[in-house]
Coordinates of C-alpha atoms in Angstrom, one line a residue:
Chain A
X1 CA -1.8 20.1 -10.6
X2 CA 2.4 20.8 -9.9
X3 CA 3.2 17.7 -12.2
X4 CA 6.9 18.2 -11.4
X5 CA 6.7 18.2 -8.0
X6 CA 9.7 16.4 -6.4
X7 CA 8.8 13.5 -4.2
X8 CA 10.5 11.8 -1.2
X9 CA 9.8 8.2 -1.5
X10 CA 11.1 6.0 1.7
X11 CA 12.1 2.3 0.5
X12 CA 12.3 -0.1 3.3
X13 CA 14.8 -2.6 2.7
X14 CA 15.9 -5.8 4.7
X15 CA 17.3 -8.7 4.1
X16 CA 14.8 -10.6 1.7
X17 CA 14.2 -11.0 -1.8
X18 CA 10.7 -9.2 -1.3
X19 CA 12.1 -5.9 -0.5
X20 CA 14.2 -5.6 -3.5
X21 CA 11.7 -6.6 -6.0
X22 CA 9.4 -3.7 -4.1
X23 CA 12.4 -1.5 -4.7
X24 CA 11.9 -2.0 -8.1
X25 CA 8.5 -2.3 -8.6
X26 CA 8.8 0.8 -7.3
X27 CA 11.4 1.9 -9.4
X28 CA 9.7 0.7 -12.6
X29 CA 5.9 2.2 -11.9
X30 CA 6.7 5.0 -10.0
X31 CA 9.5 6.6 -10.1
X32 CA 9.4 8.5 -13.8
X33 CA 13.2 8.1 -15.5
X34 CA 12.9 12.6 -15.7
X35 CA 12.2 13.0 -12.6
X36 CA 13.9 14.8 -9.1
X37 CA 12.4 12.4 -6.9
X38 CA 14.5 11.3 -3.8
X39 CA 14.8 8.2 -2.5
X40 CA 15.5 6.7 1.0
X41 CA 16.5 3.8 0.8
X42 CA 16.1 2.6 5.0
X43 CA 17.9 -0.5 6.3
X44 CA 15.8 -1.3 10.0
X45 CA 18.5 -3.0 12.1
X46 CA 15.7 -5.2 14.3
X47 CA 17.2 -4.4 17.9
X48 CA 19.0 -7.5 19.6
X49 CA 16.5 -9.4 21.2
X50 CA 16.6 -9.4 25.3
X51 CA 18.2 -12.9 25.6
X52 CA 21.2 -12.0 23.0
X53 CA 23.8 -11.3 26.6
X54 CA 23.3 -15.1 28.0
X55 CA 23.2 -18.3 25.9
X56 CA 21.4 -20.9 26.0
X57 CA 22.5 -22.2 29.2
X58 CA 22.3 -19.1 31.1
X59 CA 26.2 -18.2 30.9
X60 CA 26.8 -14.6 29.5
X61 CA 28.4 -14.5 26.4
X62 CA 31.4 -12.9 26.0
X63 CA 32.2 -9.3 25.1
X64 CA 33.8 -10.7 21.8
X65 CA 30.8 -12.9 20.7
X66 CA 29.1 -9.8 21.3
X67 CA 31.2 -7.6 19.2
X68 CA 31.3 -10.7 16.1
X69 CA 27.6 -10.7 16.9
X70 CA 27.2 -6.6 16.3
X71 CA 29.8 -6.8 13.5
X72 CA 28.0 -9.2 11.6
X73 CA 25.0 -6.9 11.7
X74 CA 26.4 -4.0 10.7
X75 CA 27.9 -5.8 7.4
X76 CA 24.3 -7.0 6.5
X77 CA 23.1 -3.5 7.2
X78 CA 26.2 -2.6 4.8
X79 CA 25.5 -5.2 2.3
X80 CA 21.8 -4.8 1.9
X81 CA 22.4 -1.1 1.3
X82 CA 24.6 -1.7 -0.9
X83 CA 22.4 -4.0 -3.4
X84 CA 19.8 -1.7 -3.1
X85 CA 22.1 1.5 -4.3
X86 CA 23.3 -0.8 -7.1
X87 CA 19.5 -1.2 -8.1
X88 CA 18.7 2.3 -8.2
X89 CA 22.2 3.0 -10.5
X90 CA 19.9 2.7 -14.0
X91 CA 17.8 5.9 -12.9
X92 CA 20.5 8.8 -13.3
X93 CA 18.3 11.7 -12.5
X94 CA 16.8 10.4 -8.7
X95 CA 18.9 11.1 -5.8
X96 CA 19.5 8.5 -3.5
X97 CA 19.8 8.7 0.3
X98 CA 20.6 5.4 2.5
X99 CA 20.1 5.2 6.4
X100 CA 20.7 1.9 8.7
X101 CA 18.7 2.9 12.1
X102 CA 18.5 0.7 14.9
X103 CA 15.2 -0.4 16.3
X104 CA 11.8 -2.1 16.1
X105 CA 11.3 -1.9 12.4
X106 CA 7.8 -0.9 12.6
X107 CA 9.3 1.8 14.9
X108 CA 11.9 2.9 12.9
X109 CA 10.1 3.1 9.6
X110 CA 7.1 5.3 11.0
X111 CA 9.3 7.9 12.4
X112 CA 11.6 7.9 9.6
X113 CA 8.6 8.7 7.5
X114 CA 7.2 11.3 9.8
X115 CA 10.4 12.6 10.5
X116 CA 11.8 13.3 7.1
X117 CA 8.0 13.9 5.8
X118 CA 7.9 11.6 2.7
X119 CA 5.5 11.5 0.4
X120 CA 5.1 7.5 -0.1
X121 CA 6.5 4.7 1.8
X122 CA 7.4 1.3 0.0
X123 CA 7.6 -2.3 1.6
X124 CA 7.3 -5.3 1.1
X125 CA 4.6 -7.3 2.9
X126 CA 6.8 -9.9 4.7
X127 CA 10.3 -8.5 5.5
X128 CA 11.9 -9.3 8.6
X129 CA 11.5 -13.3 8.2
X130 CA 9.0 -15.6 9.6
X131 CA 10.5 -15.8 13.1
X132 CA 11.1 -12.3 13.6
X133 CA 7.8 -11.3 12.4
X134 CA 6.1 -13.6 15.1
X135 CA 7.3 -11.8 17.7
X136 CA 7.2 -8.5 16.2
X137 CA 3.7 -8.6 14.3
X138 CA 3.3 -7.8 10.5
X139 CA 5.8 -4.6 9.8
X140 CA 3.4 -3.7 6.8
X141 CA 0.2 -4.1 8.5
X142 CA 1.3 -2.1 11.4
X143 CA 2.7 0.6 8.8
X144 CA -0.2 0.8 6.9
X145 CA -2.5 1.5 10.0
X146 CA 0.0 3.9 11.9
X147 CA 1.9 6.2 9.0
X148 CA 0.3 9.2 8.0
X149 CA 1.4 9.0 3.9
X150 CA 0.3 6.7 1.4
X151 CA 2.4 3.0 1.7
X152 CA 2.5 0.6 -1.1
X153 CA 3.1 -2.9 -0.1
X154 CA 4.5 -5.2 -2.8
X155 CA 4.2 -8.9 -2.9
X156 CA 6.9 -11.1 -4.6
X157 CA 5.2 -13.3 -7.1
X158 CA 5.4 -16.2 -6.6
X159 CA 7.5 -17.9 -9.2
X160 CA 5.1 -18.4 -12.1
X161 CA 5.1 -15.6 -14.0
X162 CA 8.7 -14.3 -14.3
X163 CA 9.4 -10.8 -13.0
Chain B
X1 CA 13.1 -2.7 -18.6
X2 CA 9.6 -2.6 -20.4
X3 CA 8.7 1.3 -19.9
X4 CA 5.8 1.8 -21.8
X5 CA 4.1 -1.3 -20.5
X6 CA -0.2 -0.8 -20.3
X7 CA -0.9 -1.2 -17.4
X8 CA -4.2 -2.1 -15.1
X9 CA -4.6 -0.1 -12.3
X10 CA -8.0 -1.1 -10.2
X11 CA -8.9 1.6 -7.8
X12 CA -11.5 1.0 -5.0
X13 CA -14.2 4.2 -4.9
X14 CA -16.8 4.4 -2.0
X15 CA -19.0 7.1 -0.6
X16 CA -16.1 8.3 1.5
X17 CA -13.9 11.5 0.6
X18 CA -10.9 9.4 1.4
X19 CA -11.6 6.9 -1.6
X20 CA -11.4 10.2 -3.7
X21 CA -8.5 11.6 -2.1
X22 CA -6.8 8.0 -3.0
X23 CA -8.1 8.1 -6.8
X24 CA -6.4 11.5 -7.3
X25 CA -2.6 10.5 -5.8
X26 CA -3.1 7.9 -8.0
X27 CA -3.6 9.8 -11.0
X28 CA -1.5 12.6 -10.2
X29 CA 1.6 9.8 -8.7
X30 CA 1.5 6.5 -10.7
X31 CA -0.8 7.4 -13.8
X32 CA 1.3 9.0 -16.2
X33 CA 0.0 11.8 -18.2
X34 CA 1.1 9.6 -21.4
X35 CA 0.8 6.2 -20.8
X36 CA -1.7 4.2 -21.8
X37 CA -2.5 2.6 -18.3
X38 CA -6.5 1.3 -17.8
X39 CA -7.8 2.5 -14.5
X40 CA -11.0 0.4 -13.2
X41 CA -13.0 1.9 -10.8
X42 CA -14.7 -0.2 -8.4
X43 CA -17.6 0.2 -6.2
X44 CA -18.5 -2.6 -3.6
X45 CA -22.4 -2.8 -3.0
X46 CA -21.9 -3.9 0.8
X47 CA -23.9 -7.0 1.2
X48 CA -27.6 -6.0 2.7
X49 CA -27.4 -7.1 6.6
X50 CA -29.1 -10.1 7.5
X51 CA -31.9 -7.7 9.4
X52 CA -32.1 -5.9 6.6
X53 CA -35.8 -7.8 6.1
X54 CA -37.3 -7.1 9.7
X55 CA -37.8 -3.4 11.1
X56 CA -36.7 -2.7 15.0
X57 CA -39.7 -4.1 15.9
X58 CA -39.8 -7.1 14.2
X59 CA -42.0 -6.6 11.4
X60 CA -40.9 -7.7 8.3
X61 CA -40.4 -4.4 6.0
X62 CA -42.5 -4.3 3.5
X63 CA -41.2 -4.6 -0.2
X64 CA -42.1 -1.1 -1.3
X65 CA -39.1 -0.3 1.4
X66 CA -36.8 -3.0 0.2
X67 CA -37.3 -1.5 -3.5
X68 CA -36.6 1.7 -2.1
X69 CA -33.7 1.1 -0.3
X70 CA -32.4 -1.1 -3.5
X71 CA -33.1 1.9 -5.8
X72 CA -31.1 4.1 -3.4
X73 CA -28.1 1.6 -3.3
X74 CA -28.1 1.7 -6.9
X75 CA -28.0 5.1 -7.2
X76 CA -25.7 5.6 -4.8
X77 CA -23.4 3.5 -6.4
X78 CA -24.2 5.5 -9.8
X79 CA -23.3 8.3 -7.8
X80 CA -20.0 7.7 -6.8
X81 CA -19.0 5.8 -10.0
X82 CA -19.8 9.3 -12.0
X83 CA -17.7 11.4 -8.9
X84 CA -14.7 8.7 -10.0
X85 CA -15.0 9.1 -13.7
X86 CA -15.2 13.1 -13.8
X87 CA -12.2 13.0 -11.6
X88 CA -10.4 11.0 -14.3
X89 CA -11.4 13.5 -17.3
X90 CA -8.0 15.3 -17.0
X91 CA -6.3 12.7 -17.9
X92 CA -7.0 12.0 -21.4
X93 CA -5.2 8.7 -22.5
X94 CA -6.2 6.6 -20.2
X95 CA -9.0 4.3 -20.5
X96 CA -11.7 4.1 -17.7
X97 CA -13.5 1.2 -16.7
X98 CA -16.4 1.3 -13.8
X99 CA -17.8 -1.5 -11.9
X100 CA -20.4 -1.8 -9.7
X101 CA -20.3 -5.1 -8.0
X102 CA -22.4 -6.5 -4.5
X103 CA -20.7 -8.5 -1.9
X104 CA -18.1 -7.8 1.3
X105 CA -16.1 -5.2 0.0
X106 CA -12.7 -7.1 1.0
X107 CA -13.9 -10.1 -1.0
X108 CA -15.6 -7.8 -4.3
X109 CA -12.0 -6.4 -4.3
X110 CA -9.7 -9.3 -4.2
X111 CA -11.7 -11.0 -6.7
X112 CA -11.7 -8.4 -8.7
X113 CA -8.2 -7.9 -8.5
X114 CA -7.7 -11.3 -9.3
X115 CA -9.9 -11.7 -12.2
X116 CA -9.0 -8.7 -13.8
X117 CA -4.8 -9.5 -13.6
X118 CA -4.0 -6.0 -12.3
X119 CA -0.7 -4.5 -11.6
X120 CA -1.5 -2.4 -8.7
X121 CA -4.8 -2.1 -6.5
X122 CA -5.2 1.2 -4.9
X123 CA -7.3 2.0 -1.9
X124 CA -8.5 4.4 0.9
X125 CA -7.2 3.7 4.1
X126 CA -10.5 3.3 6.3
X127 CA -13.4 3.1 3.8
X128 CA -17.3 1.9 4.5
X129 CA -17.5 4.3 7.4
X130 CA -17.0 3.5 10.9
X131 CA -20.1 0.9 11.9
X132 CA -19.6 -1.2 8.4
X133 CA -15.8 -1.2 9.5
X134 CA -16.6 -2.5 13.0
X135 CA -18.5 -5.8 11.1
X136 CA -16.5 -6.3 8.2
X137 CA -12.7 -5.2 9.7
X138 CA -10.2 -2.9 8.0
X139 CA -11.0 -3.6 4.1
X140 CA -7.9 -2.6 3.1
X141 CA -5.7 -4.5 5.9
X142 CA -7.8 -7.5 4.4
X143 CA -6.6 -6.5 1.1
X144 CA -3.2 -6.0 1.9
X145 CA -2.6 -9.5 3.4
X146 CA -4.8 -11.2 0.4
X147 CA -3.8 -9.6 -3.0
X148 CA -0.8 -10.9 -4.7
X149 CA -0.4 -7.8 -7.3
X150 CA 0.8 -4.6 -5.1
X151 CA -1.4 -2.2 -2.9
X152 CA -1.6 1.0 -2.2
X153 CA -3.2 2.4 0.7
X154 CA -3.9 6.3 0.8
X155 CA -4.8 8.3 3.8
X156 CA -6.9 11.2 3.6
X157 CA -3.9 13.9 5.3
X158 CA -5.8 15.6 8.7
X159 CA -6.8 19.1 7.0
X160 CA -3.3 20.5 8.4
X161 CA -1.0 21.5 5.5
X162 CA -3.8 20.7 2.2
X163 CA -2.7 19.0 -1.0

């Protein structure tokens, strides 16, 4: 049994609370203070949906609304990283690696995981907001039938309870 | 951060090798050699089908069968329980618990879960073989959507590439 085998564990992170407590559930339970693990910490940038070039009326919108639009999106990608590096600051030994890719996030999460052949992805089960996830189905459902490695999905309690 | 927190790991063991497969990541990824964790194994009794009474033809088994396919249920169970527990031998701290329990396996498991207040629930991908799946749906997909403490499915890895 190769106890100190070095582990690539891909975190999927977005834009809600969930993720981030999953980060650290994950962080907490799994990842051992000694250890060499990597992580990945992956930022899914949902792709703009079909619509996003006419508004409501049926007018284009213009270049620049488009540009504020794709702006904005890269500073969440930025920000979220960013939280999520901060969170992973208290484990000295783990390396951390961050990617923003563009795309379905159920797309984007199982070929990052095939792709850089990691040992565990994390989630968490909503991710990707209620709206979003209508149209796109349940990320974590469609992760844990499709990718090939063991997934944890973490719920967020809810509020009784503390952490 | 509270490191050396026990913690109450419930792991779901059926007949199939992937159940197994999911026990042992477990131990070797989350259960630390040192901790103190509690790991309960649990084995769903699937629920007798409804025909379970009447033979092809019919007839109404008679209860010398029933008994007989009772006893081999049991033992089964017995089976698999033992498999579960020797698997856990290397790992000396921890405490084992086994539990044999009848019902739908997604609803032995959540309860379970639930009653016990465990940390983490861990689980083979498919489970229950393929005609019990077909009935009952994906087990853990069930899971996944119902628990509120975190899950993780393994997949047994296609015999490409071992350990």
């Amino acid at each position: 049994m190769a106890e100190e085998k070095e582990r690539k564990i891909l975190v999927a992170v977005d834009e809600g609370e969930e993720s981030f407590y999953a980060l650290s559930w994950c962080l907490t339970n799994i990842v051992n203070q000694n250890s060499k693990d990597t992580l990945v910490l992956l930022y899914a940038r949902p792709p703009r949906p079909v619509y996003s070039t006419l508004d409501g009326s049926g007018y284009l919108f213009s270049s620049d609304i488009l540009a504020t639009i794709e702006k904005y999106s890269h500073e969440v990608a930025e920000c979220v990283i960013e939280k999520a590096q901060r969170l992973c600051k208290d484990f000295n030994d783990i390396k951390v690696e961050s990617k923003a890719e563009h795309g379905d996030p159920r797309d984007v999460i199982c070929q990052a995981a095939e792709r850089l052949n990691v040992d565990l992805v994390v989630m968490g089960s909503h991710g990707y907001g209620l709206i979003k996830r209508a149209f796109l189905g349940s990320v974590s459902n469609h992760c844990a039938q499709n990718l090939k490695c063991p997934v944890l999905i973490v719920k967020k309690p809810k509020s009784n309870g503390g952490n």
